[in-house]
Amino acid sequence: MMQNKFLAIDQGTTSSRAIVFNDKGDMLETSQKELRLYYPQNGWVEQNADEIWQDTYACIKDVLKKHPDCKAFGITNQRETTILWDKRNGEPVYNAIVWQDRRTAEYCAGLKSKGHEERVTDKTGLLLDPYFSATKIKWILDHVEGVKHLAEEGHLAFGTVDCYLIWKLTNGARHVTDATNACRTMLYNIRTNQWDQELLGLFGIPETILPEVLDNVADFGTTSETLFAKQYQILGVAGDQQAALIGQACFEKGMVKSTYGTGCFSLMNIGHDYKKSDNKLLTSIGYRLNGQTTYVLEGSIFIAGAAIQFLRDNMGFFSNAGESEALANSVEGTHGVYFIPAFTGLGAPYWNPDARGAIMGLTRDTTRAHITRAALEAQAYQTQDLMSAFIKDTGVKPNVLRVDGGLVANKFMVQFLSDILDTPVDIPSCRETTALGAAYLAALGSGVFKNLEDISKNWNVSSHFNPEMTQKNRDHHYAGWRSAVDKLRA
Ligand code: ADP
């Protein structure tokens, strides 16, 4: 039987992948390459843009061998990572500066102290933080020789990873990005859906280097005839967390998805009206289809699964992450131990970059089982911190939380999450929700899917968890967490 197939490019922080899906959302083929990160100085994180392209290209060729009949491409990518290149030959002028890079922290602090944050937040939904692309672009313009001159001559291009990949895939024919990637640059006004002149002025960035911004489903270009045996259209693009929101079919106002990988990212669909958070969440574009914007509130936690990696690799508590579940279940509770995995600072809703991790409440009888259990429980508490902020901002408590990412293989963690949130939690049958979201966008673009309902119909639950904890216990556990976080911040 003929199948409709779509190729999703999933270019992440630690790897580049190409995955072929059919229109039922089944994964047919996958190819992956690990990507190197470079740390040239304390707090700096870079990647080689050409490696990003070469790896991605190799993965695409790999999966096309068996599935040359893909109908279209979709792209999802690590967001905010910044690439500048020479339009004449596609050569990057500097390494890609990765979202995790903190080199512009002082510059951001300076702008904040001059009182610029409120206006920036008002227009972009973001906080004045090195995380986003704008100050990374400025750093390259200011520090790499000849780059300002290139810009003046009109030869310089900026793009996030999606945009650079499209440039390479179309052999320089298209300089385009999508609204979800644009909105993380801190240069894009998410109320007016335009690059913002005032912000470009504030950061000293020339408009000529910016890509055109398209809806998530659009004609992003056709692959160059030199690359593959056939030419393919690129019909869908979204940043990774937004693609996961689409893969999780969170299309109704109030729906929330949380992804638990290295870090944790929760997005709540807030509908078509822009809303500024009063609780230090970010506002972003969730998706833009047929010119209509759907906004999300976003909470980011820097360390989720990485806390389990830490116990495995640094503490030697177990040899694979899966063992953490039996260990956590081997004790009744943590005996008052709390693990705050703020290794790189506290993210939303605290935004304290100087905080560091802590394990509190140790006693003579604390074992690795208690500490492991505390690390898993921390995932639930961190999510509850975000959920309280979502609820305060919107007045809406979600009926259910849809989760994905490597950590949700841990049933203890997911049950405890449901218990602390007092909310049912669903794990979908396809765990690769990010890549799936990109494939779905391509399916919409090619007309195989007519509308978002076709995506919702494909979404299936594989496991469902209901809250089982009493309110008294829930309050007791969470109060302990809040008090531990307060002590850490003090
Ligand atoms: P990323 O996409 O950010 O690289 P993944 O979604 O692949 O991350 O998730 C990997 C993370 O999940 C790792 O940090 C790992 O420690 C954690 N992890 C994987 N399986 C389990 C498990 N069964 N229990 C607890 N943690 C797990």
Short mmCIF file of C-alpha atoms and ligand atoms in Angstrom, two decimals:
data_model
loop_
_atom_site.label_atom_id
_atom_site.label_comp_id
_atom_site.label_asym_id
_atom_site.label_seq_id
_atom_site.Cartn_x
_atom_site.Cartn_y
_atom_site.Cartn_z
CA MET A 1 0.00 0.00 0.00
CA MET A 2 1.23 3.53 -0.78
CA GLN A 3 2.24 5.46 2.32
CA ASN A 4 2.65 9.21 2.71
CA LYS A 5 6.13 9.74 4.14
CA PHE A 6 7.71 12.87 5.58
CA LEU A 7 11.30 13.52 6.50
CA ALA A 8 11.90 15.39 9.75
CA ILE A 9 15.27 17.03 10.35
CA ASP A 10 15.82 17.31 14.12
CA GLN A 11 18.97 19.35 14.70
CA GLY A 12 19.54 19.38 18.48
CA THR A 13 22.22 20.61 20.86
CA THR A 14 23.93 17.25 21.23
CA SER A 15 23.01 15.52 17.98
CA SER A 16 21.68 15.93 14.45
CA ARG A 17 19.05 13.51 13.20
CA ALA A 18 16.86 12.71 10.24
CA ILE A 19 13.71 10.65 10.82
CA VAL A 20 11.16 9.38 8.32
CA PHE A 21 7.55 9.22 9.55
CA ASN A 22 4.39 8.03 7.84
CA ASP A 23 1.14 9.97 8.16
CA LYS A 24 0.04 7.79 11.09
CA GLY A 25 2.98 9.21 13.03
CA ASP A 26 4.95 5.92 12.97
CA MET A 27 8.74 6.20 12.78
CA LEU A 28 10.04 4.28 9.75
CA GLU A 29 13.74 5.12 9.74
CA THR A 30 16.19 7.19 11.71
CA SER A 31 19.80 8.30 11.38
CA GLN A 32 21.76 10.23 13.99
CA LYS A 33 25.17 11.82 14.47
CA GLU A 34 26.54 13.14 17.76
CA LEU A 35 27.56 16.79 17.58
CA ARG A 36 30.65 18.24 19.21
CA LEU A 37 30.45 21.18 21.60
CA TYR A 38 33.43 23.49 22.11
CA TYR A 39 34.17 25.40 25.32
CA PRO A 40 36.86 27.95 24.37
CA GLN A 41 36.50 29.88 27.64
CA ASN A 42 34.61 29.62 30.90
CA GLY A 43 30.91 30.08 30.12
CA TRP A 44 31.41 30.00 26.33
CA VAL A 45 29.72 27.25 24.29
CA GLU A 46 30.24 26.94 20.53
CA GLN A 47 29.62 24.53 17.67
CA ASN A 48 31.08 24.36 14.20
CA ALA A 49 28.30 25.47 11.82
CA ASP A 50 29.79 23.46 8.98
CA GLU A 51 29.71 20.32 11.17
CA ILE A 52 26.04 21.02 11.90
CA TRP A 53 25.36 21.13 8.17
CA GLN A 54 27.58 18.19 7.16
CA ASP A 55 26.12 15.92 9.86
CA THR A 56 22.57 16.89 8.99
CA TYR A 57 23.23 16.35 5.29
CA ALA A 58 24.74 12.90 5.97
CA CYS A 59 21.73 11.86 8.11
CA ILE A 60 19.26 12.98 5.43
CA LYS A 61 21.12 11.05 2.71
CA ASP A 62 21.19 8.03 4.99
CA VAL A 63 17.41 7.80 5.51
CA LEU A 64 16.61 8.74 1.90
CA LYS A 65 18.42 5.59 0.73
CA LYS A 66 15.46 3.46 1.89
CA HIS A 67 12.80 6.15 1.60
CA PRO A 68 13.50 8.31 -1.46
CA ASP A 69 9.73 8.75 -1.83
CA CYS A 70 9.35 11.26 1.04
CA LYS A 71 6.71 13.84 0.14
CA ALA A 72 8.33 16.81 1.89
CA PHE A 73 10.82 17.90 4.57
CA GLY A 74 10.11 19.46 7.95
CA ILE A 75 12.76 21.03 10.19
CA THR A 76 13.01 21.41 13.95
CA ASN A 77 16.09 22.71 15.73
CA GLN A 78 17.86 23.87 18.87
CA ARG A 79 16.60 27.42 19.31
CA GLU A 80 18.52 30.71 19.77
CA THR A 81 21.87 29.30 18.58
CA THR A 82 23.36 31.99 16.35
CA ILE A 83 25.14 31.70 13.00
CA LEU A 84 26.46 34.51 10.81
CA TRP A 85 27.71 33.78 7.31
CA ASP A 86 28.90 35.39 4.09
CA LYS A 87 26.03 35.36 1.59
CA ARG A 88 28.41 35.06 -1.34
CA ASN A 89 29.70 31.61 -0.43
CA GLY A 90 27.71 30.41 2.61
CA GLU A 91 30.88 30.37 4.74
CA PRO A 92 30.24 31.03 8.46
CA VAL A 93 32.27 34.01 9.74
CA TYR A 94 32.52 32.51 13.24
CA ASN A 95 31.49 29.35 15.10
CA ALA A 96 27.82 28.95 15.98
CA ILE A 97 27.28 30.50 19.43
CA VAL A 98 25.10 28.01 21.31
CA TRP A 99 22.07 29.03 23.38
CA GLN A 100 23.85 27.93 26.58
CA ASP A 101 26.67 30.45 26.02
CA ARG A 102 26.92 33.12 28.76
CA ARG A 103 29.58 35.44 27.27
CA THR A 104 27.20 38.38 26.99
CA ALA A 105 26.00 38.19 30.63
CA GLU A 106 27.71 41.43 31.62
CA TYR A 107 26.39 43.29 28.59
CA CYS A 108 22.86 42.09 29.39
CA ALA A 109 23.24 43.14 33.03
CA GLY A 110 24.36 46.59 31.82
CA LEU A 111 21.27 47.01 29.64
CA LYS A 112 19.09 45.84 32.52
CA SER A 113 20.59 48.37 34.90
CA LYS A 114 19.85 51.08 32.34
CA GLY A 115 16.20 50.06 32.56
CA HIS A 116 15.79 48.44 29.12
CA GLU A 117 14.33 45.11 30.25
CA GLU A 118 10.72 46.15 30.54
CA ARG A 119 10.51 47.36 26.94
CA VAL A 120 12.35 44.32 25.64
CA THR A 121 9.98 42.00 27.52
CA ASP A 122 6.95 43.92 26.41
CA LYS A 123 7.84 43.47 22.74
CA THR A 124 9.49 40.04 22.69
CA GLY A 125 8.03 38.20 25.69
CA LEU A 126 11.63 37.39 26.74
CA LEU A 127 13.93 38.50 29.55
CA LEU A 128 17.17 40.39 28.91
CA ASP A 129 19.39 37.33 29.06
CA PRO A 130 22.38 35.99 27.06
CA TYR A 131 20.26 32.90 26.28
CA PHE A 132 18.62 34.67 23.29
CA SER A 133 20.28 35.46 19.94
CA ALA A 134 20.44 39.28 19.86
CA THR A 135 23.45 39.79 22.11
CA LYS A 136 25.26 36.85 20.50
CA ILE A 137 24.90 38.54 17.09
CA LYS A 138 26.18 41.78 18.56
CA TRP A 139 29.17 39.98 20.06
CA ILE A 140 30.17 38.58 16.65
CA LEU A 141 29.70 41.98 14.98
CA ASP A 142 31.87 43.63 17.63
CA HIS A 143 34.60 41.02 18.02
CA VAL A 144 35.19 39.25 14.72
CA GLU A 145 37.38 41.20 12.37
CA GLY A 146 35.87 42.30 9.09
CA VAL A 147 32.32 41.26 9.96
CA LYS A 148 30.94 44.79 10.39
CA HIS A 149 32.40 45.66 7.02
CA LEU A 150 30.75 42.61 5.44
CA ALA A 151 27.45 43.80 6.90
CA GLU A 152 27.92 47.30 5.49
CA GLU A 153 28.58 45.84 2.04
CA GLY A 154 25.35 43.80 2.32
CA HIS A 155 27.11 40.43 2.26
CA LEU A 156 26.37 39.26 5.81
CA ALA A 157 23.50 36.95 6.79
CA PHE A 158 22.24 35.95 10.24
CA GLY A 159 20.19 32.87 10.99
CA THR A 160 19.24 30.44 13.71
CA VAL A 161 20.05 26.81 12.88
CA ASP A 162 16.85 26.20 10.86
CA CYS A 163 17.63 29.22 8.70
CA TYR A 164 21.22 28.19 8.06
CA LEU A 165 20.15 24.65 7.14
CA ILE A 166 17.55 26.02 4.71
CA TRP A 167 20.21 28.25 3.16
CA LYS A 168 22.46 25.23 2.66
CA LEU A 169 19.65 22.94 1.48
CA THR A 170 18.53 25.48 -1.12
CA ASN A 171 22.10 26.36 -2.07
CA GLY A 172 21.63 29.97 -0.98
CA ALA A 173 18.34 30.49 -2.78
CA ARG A 174 16.35 31.16 0.41
CA HIS A 175 17.15 33.24 3.50
CA VAL A 176 14.07 32.46 5.60
CA THR A 177 13.07 31.35 9.08
CA ASP A 178 9.78 30.70 10.88
CA ALA A 179 7.95 32.72 13.53
CA THR A 180 8.83 30.39 16.45
CA ASN A 181 12.56 30.65 15.79
CA ALA A 182 12.37 34.39 15.06
CA CYS A 183 10.62 35.02 18.37
CA ARG A 184 13.62 33.68 20.32
CA THR A 185 16.09 36.15 18.83
CA MET A 186 14.97 39.06 21.07
CA LEU A 187 14.71 41.19 17.90
CA TYR A 188 11.24 40.11 16.83
CA ASN A 189 8.14 41.91 18.03
CA ILE A 190 5.69 39.13 18.80
CA ARG A 191 2.74 41.49 19.04
CA THR A 192 3.16 42.99 15.57
CA ASN A 193 4.93 39.97 14.01
CA GLN A 194 7.77 42.06 12.63
CA TRP A 195 11.47 42.63 13.22
CA ASP A 196 11.51 45.53 15.67
CA GLN A 197 13.37 48.69 14.60
CA GLU A 198 13.83 49.97 18.13
CA LEU A 199 15.38 46.69 19.31
CA LEU A 200 17.64 46.53 16.24
CA GLY A 201 18.80 50.01 17.21
CA LEU A 202 19.29 49.06 20.87
CA PHE A 203 21.56 46.12 19.95
CA GLY A 204 23.17 47.85 16.95
CA ILE A 205 22.14 45.16 14.48
CA PRO A 206 21.59 46.04 10.78
CA GLU A 207 18.25 44.86 9.39
CA THR A 208 19.88 43.73 6.13
CA ILE A 209 21.34 40.63 7.81
CA LEU A 210 17.94 39.28 8.94
CA PRO A 211 15.93 36.53 7.24
CA GLU A 212 12.35 36.78 6.08
CA VAL A 213 9.96 35.32 8.67
CA LEU A 214 7.34 32.81 7.48
CA ASP A 215 4.48 30.91 9.13
CA ASN A 216 5.31 27.43 10.48
CA VAL A 217 3.71 25.91 7.41
CA ALA A 218 4.97 27.65 4.28
CA ASP A 219 7.12 27.23 1.20
CA PHE A 220 10.58 27.43 2.77
CA GLY A 221 12.22 26.43 -0.49
CA THR A 222 13.19 23.41 -2.55
CA THR A 223 16.37 21.41 -2.01
CA SER A 224 19.08 22.13 -4.53
CA GLU A 225 19.33 19.64 -7.41
CA THR A 226 22.99 19.07 -6.52
CA LEU A 227 22.24 17.51 -3.12
CA PHE A 228 19.98 14.46 -3.60
CA ALA A 229 18.79 12.27 -6.45
CA LYS A 230 15.47 14.14 -6.30
CA GLN A 231 14.43 17.61 -5.17
CA TYR A 232 12.25 17.98 -2.07
CA GLN A 233 10.16 20.86 -0.77
CA ILE A 234 10.71 22.15 2.77
CA LEU A 235 7.19 22.85 3.96
CA GLY A 236 7.32 23.05 7.76
CA VAL A 237 9.68 24.57 10.34
CA ALA A 238 9.48 25.09 14.12
CA GLY A 239 11.90 25.48 17.03
CA ASP A 240 12.28 22.31 19.13
CA GLN A 241 9.94 23.09 22.05
CA GLN A 242 7.24 24.44 19.77
CA ALA A 243 7.59 21.39 17.52
CA ALA A 244 7.07 19.19 20.61
CA LEU A 245 3.93 21.21 21.44
CA ILE A 246 2.67 20.41 17.93
CA GLY A 247 3.76 16.74 18.17
CA GLN A 248 1.83 16.57 21.47
CA ALA A 249 -1.20 18.16 19.76
CA CYS A 250 -1.61 20.85 22.44
CA PHE A 251 -3.85 23.02 20.29
CA GLU A 252 -6.43 24.15 22.83
CA LYS A 253 -6.02 27.05 25.18
CA GLY A 254 -4.83 25.77 28.58
CA MET A 255 -3.15 22.60 27.26
CA VAL A 256 0.39 22.00 28.55
CA LYS A 257 3.29 19.81 27.45
CA SER A 258 6.48 19.21 29.43
CA THR A 259 9.61 17.70 27.94
CA TYR A 260 12.06 16.04 30.36
CA GLY A 261 15.43 15.60 28.69
CA THR A 262 18.69 17.14 29.87
CA GLY A 263 16.58 20.11 30.97
CA CYS A 264 12.82 20.53 31.25
CA PHE A 265 10.69 22.81 29.11
CA SER A 266 6.99 23.36 29.81
CA LEU A 267 4.78 25.21 27.36
CA MET A 268 1.17 26.27 27.94
CA ASN A 269 -1.04 27.19 25.00
CA ILE A 270 -2.64 30.58 25.85
CA GLY A 271 -4.56 31.14 22.62
CA HIS A 272 -4.49 34.02 20.17
CA ASP A 273 -3.96 36.93 22.57
CA TYR A 274 -0.51 38.02 23.66
CA LYS A 275 -0.08 37.93 27.40
CA LYS A 276 2.88 39.17 29.38
CA SER A 277 3.75 36.95 32.34
CA ASP A 278 3.63 38.49 35.79
CA ASN A 279 5.50 35.47 37.16
CA LYS A 280 8.76 35.44 35.21
CA LEU A 281 7.68 32.99 32.56
CA LEU A 282 8.46 33.79 28.93
CA THR A 283 5.83 34.49 26.30
CA SER A 284 6.58 33.05 22.87
CA ILE A 285 4.88 32.25 19.63
CA GLY A 286 3.65 28.65 19.90
CA TYR A 287 2.86 28.46 16.21
CA ARG A 288 1.68 30.74 13.42
CA LEU A 289 -0.56 29.18 10.78
CA ASN A 290 -2.33 31.01 7.94
CA GLY A 291 -1.11 34.26 9.46
CA GLN A 292 -2.79 33.58 12.81
CA THR A 293 -0.57 33.49 15.89
CA THR A 294 -1.09 31.18 18.87
CA TYR A 295 0.94 32.19 21.90
CA VAL A 296 2.45 30.09 24.68
CA LEU A 297 3.81 30.74 28.13
CA GLU A 298 7.09 28.92 28.60
CA GLY A 299 8.95 27.82 31.69
CA SER A 300 12.48 26.47 31.34
CA ILE A 301 14.35 24.45 33.94
CA PHE A 302 18.02 24.02 33.11
CA ILE A 303 18.62 20.67 34.85
CA ALA A 304 16.19 17.74 34.74
CA GLY A 305 17.61 14.41 33.49
CA ALA A 306 21.09 15.87 33.92
CA ALA A 307 20.59 15.44 37.70
CA ILE A 308 20.29 11.68 37.13
CA GLN A 309 23.37 11.76 34.90
CA PHE A 310 25.19 13.56 37.71
CA LEU A 311 24.32 10.81 40.22
CA ARG A 312 25.42 8.19 37.72
CA ASP A 313 28.64 9.76 36.41
CA ASN A 314 29.89 12.03 39.19
CA MET A 315 28.65 10.13 42.25
CA GLY A 316 28.74 6.58 40.84
CA PHE A 317 25.35 5.75 42.45
CA PHE A 318 24.35 3.44 39.58
CA SER A 319 25.62 2.50 36.15
CA ASN A 320 22.58 3.32 34.07
CA ALA A 321 19.84 5.92 34.51
CA GLY A 322 17.07 3.29 34.46
CA GLU A 323 18.32 1.82 37.78
CA SER A 324 17.30 5.03 39.53
CA GLU A 325 13.69 3.86 39.49
CA ALA A 326 14.20 0.67 41.54
CA LEU A 327 16.50 2.56 43.90
CA ALA A 328 13.89 5.26 44.50
CA ASN A 329 11.22 2.61 45.08
CA SER A 330 13.45 0.75 47.58
CA VAL A 331 12.74 3.41 50.24
CA GLU A 332 9.44 4.74 51.57
CA GLY A 333 10.41 8.37 51.18
CA THR A 334 13.46 10.65 51.19
CA HIS A 335 13.48 11.09 55.00
CA GLY A 336 13.34 14.83 54.52
CA VAL A 337 16.13 15.02 51.91
CA TYR A 338 15.67 17.60 49.12
CA PHE A 339 17.89 17.79 46.05
CA ILE A 340 17.89 21.14 44.22
CA PRO A 341 19.73 20.55 40.93
CA ALA A 342 20.64 24.20 40.30
CA PHE A 343 24.06 23.30 38.85
CA THR A 344 23.95 26.18 36.38
CA GLY A 345 21.66 28.49 38.31
CA LEU A 346 17.91 28.49 38.84
CA GLY A 347 15.72 28.98 35.75
CA ALA A 348 12.03 29.86 35.72
CA PRO A 349 10.39 31.17 37.79
CA TYR A 350 13.42 32.23 39.89
CA TRP A 351 16.00 33.27 37.25
CA ASN A 352 18.93 33.25 39.58
CA PRO A 353 22.06 32.60 37.49
CA ASP A 354 24.35 32.58 40.55
CA ALA A 355 22.54 29.86 42.50
CA ARG A 356 24.25 26.45 42.67
CA GLY A 357 22.97 22.95 43.42
CA ALA A 358 22.35 21.62 46.93
CA ILE A 359 21.30 18.46 48.76
CA MET A 360 19.63 19.37 52.04
CA GLY A 361 18.31 17.53 55.07
CA LEU A 362 21.03 14.85 55.26
CA THR A 363 21.06 12.66 58.38
CA ARG A 364 23.20 9.73 59.60
CA ASP A 365 20.91 7.23 57.92
CA THR A 366 20.66 8.93 54.48
CA THR A 367 21.59 6.51 51.68
CA ARG A 368 22.07 6.83 47.94
CA ALA A 369 18.48 5.59 47.60
CA HIS A 370 17.14 8.63 49.46
CA ILE A 371 19.26 11.02 47.43
CA THR A 372 18.29 9.36 44.14
CA ARG A 373 14.64 9.51 45.13
CA ALA A 374 15.08 13.19 46.01
CA ALA A 375 16.60 13.88 42.56
CA LEU A 376 13.57 12.30 40.87
CA GLU A 377 11.11 14.05 43.18
CA ALA A 378 12.81 17.35 42.34
CA GLN A 379 11.48 17.02 38.77
CA ALA A 380 7.95 17.16 40.14
CA TYR A 381 8.65 20.08 42.46
CA GLN A 382 10.33 22.08 39.70
CA THR A 383 7.35 21.44 37.45
CA GLN A 384 4.96 22.49 40.22
CA ASP A 385 6.91 25.78 40.50
CA LEU A 386 6.18 26.37 36.81
CA MET A 387 2.61 25.16 37.06
CA SER A 388 1.86 27.61 39.89
CA ALA A 389 3.23 30.39 37.70
CA PHE A 390 1.08 29.24 34.73
CA ILE A 391 -2.00 29.17 36.95
CA LYS A 392 -1.28 32.59 38.48
CA ASP A 393 -0.78 34.10 35.02
CA THR A 394 -3.82 32.59 33.35
CA GLY A 395 -6.21 31.47 36.10
CA VAL A 396 -6.38 28.11 34.29
CA LYS A 397 -5.39 24.78 35.83
CA PRO A 398 -4.68 22.23 33.08
CA ASN A 399 -6.86 19.09 33.11
CA VAL A 400 -3.92 16.94 32.16
CA LEU A 401 -0.17 17.28 31.52
CA ARG A 402 1.31 15.68 28.39
CA VAL A 403 4.93 14.64 28.91
CA ASP A 404 7.82 13.34 26.82
CA GLY A 405 11.63 13.09 26.87
CA GLY A 406 14.05 10.43 28.16
CA LEU A 407 13.15 10.85 31.83
CA VAL A 408 9.53 9.82 31.41
CA ALA A 409 10.73 6.23 31.06
CA ASN A 410 10.91 6.45 34.86
CA LYS A 411 7.47 5.47 36.19
CA PHE A 412 8.28 6.51 39.74
CA MET A 413 9.05 10.03 38.52
CA VAL A 414 5.89 10.31 36.43
CA GLN A 415 3.62 9.03 39.24
CA PHE A 416 5.20 11.46 41.72
CA LEU A 417 4.74 14.25 39.18
CA SER A 418 1.05 13.47 38.92
CA ASP A 419 0.82 13.30 42.74
CA ILE A 420 2.49 16.66 43.38
CA LEU A 421 0.68 18.46 40.54
CA ASP A 422 -2.62 16.85 41.55
CA THR A 423 -3.13 16.46 37.80
CA PRO A 424 -3.32 13.41 35.53
CA VAL A 425 -0.23 12.90 33.35
CA ASP A 426 -0.23 11.31 29.88
CA ILE A 427 2.67 9.79 27.94
CA PRO A 428 1.96 9.52 24.19
CA SER A 429 2.71 6.44 22.11
CA CYS A 430 5.27 8.35 20.01
CA ARG A 431 8.03 9.64 22.31
CA GLU A 432 9.82 11.52 19.52
CA THR A 433 7.35 14.37 19.73
CA THR A 434 9.79 17.05 18.56
CA ALA A 435 10.67 15.39 15.27
CA LEU A 436 7.07 14.27 14.89
CA GLY A 437 5.93 17.90 15.16
CA ALA A 438 8.22 18.85 12.26
CA ALA A 439 6.92 15.94 10.17
CA TYR A 440 3.32 17.00 10.91
CA LEU A 441 4.04 20.54 9.74
CA ALA A 442 5.36 19.12 6.47
CA ALA A 443 2.22 16.95 6.22
CA LEU A 444 0.08 20.07 6.63
CA GLY A 445 2.15 21.87 4.01
CA SER A 446 1.75 19.11 1.48
CA GLY A 447 -2.01 18.95 1.99
CA VAL A 448 -1.96 15.34 3.28
CA PHE A 449 -3.20 16.78 6.58
CA LYS A 450 -6.01 19.28 6.17
CA ASN A 451 -5.90 20.92 9.59
CA LEU A 452 -4.74 20.57 13.20
CA GLU A 453 -7.57 18.14 13.90
CA ASP A 454 -5.80 15.59 11.70
CA ILE A 455 -2.83 15.86 14.07
CA SER A 456 -5.02 15.61 17.18
CA LYS A 457 -6.64 12.45 15.81
CA ASN A 458 -3.21 10.83 15.48
CA TRP A 459 -2.27 11.53 19.10
CA ASN A 460 -2.52 8.36 21.25
CA VAL A 461 -1.86 7.83 24.91
CA SER A 462 0.47 4.97 25.84
CA SER A 463 0.41 5.40 29.65
CA HIS A 464 -1.85 7.43 31.89
CA PHE A 465 -1.07 8.35 35.53
CA ASN A 466 -3.61 9.62 38.06
CA PRO A 467 -2.82 11.51 41.27
CA GLU A 468 -2.95 9.22 44.30
CA MET A 469 -1.48 11.37 47.08
CA THR A 470 -3.58 12.98 49.80
CA GLN A 471 -3.72 16.79 49.82
CA LYS A 472 -2.12 16.81 53.26
CA ASN A 473 0.91 14.85 52.05
CA ARG A 474 1.17 16.91 48.89
CA ASP A 475 1.21 20.16 50.87
CA HIS A 476 3.75 18.76 53.29
CA HIS A 477 6.17 17.60 50.56
CA TYR A 478 5.92 20.76 48.48
CA ALA A 479 6.26 23.06 51.51
CA GLY A 480 9.55 21.27 52.26
CA TRP A 481 10.77 21.97 48.73
CA ARG A 482 9.83 25.65 48.89
CA SER A 483 11.59 26.03 52.17
CA ALA A 484 14.73 24.32 50.77
CA VAL A 485 14.70 26.63 47.72
CA ASP A 486 14.26 29.67 49.97
CA LYS A 487 17.28 28.61 52.02
CA LEU A 488 19.34 28.14 48.85
CA ARG A 489 18.38 31.56 47.52
CA ALA A 490 19.16 33.20 50.85
P1 ADP B 1 18.14 15.15 25.45
O1 ADP B 1 17.19 15.09 24.26
O2 ADP B 1 18.08 16.44 26.21
O3 ADP B 1 19.54 14.74 25.13
P2 ADP B 1 16.68 12.77 26.36
O4 ADP B 1 15.28 13.16 26.12
O5 ADP B 1 17.33 11.76 25.50
O6 ADP B 1 17.60 14.07 26.51
O7 ADP B 1 16.74 12.27 27.88
C1 ADP B 1 17.95 11.86 28.44
C2 ADP B 1 17.96 12.18 29.93
O8 ADP B 1 17.00 11.38 30.61
C3 ADP B 1 19.31 11.90 30.54
O9 ADP B 1 19.70 13.01 31.30
C4 ADP B 1 19.08 10.66 31.41
O10 ADP B 1 19.83 10.77 32.60
C5 ADP B 1 17.60 10.70 31.70
N1 ADP B 1 16.99 9.35 31.77
C6 ADP B 1 16.85 8.47 30.75
N2 ADP B 1 16.22 7.35 31.17
C7 ADP B 1 15.94 7.52 32.49
C8 ADP B 1 15.30 6.74 33.50
N3 ADP B 1 14.79 5.53 33.24
N4 ADP B 1 15.21 7.26 34.74
C9 ADP B 1 15.70 8.49 35.02
N5 ADP B 1 16.31 9.27 34.11
C10 ADP B 1 16.44 8.81 32.87
#
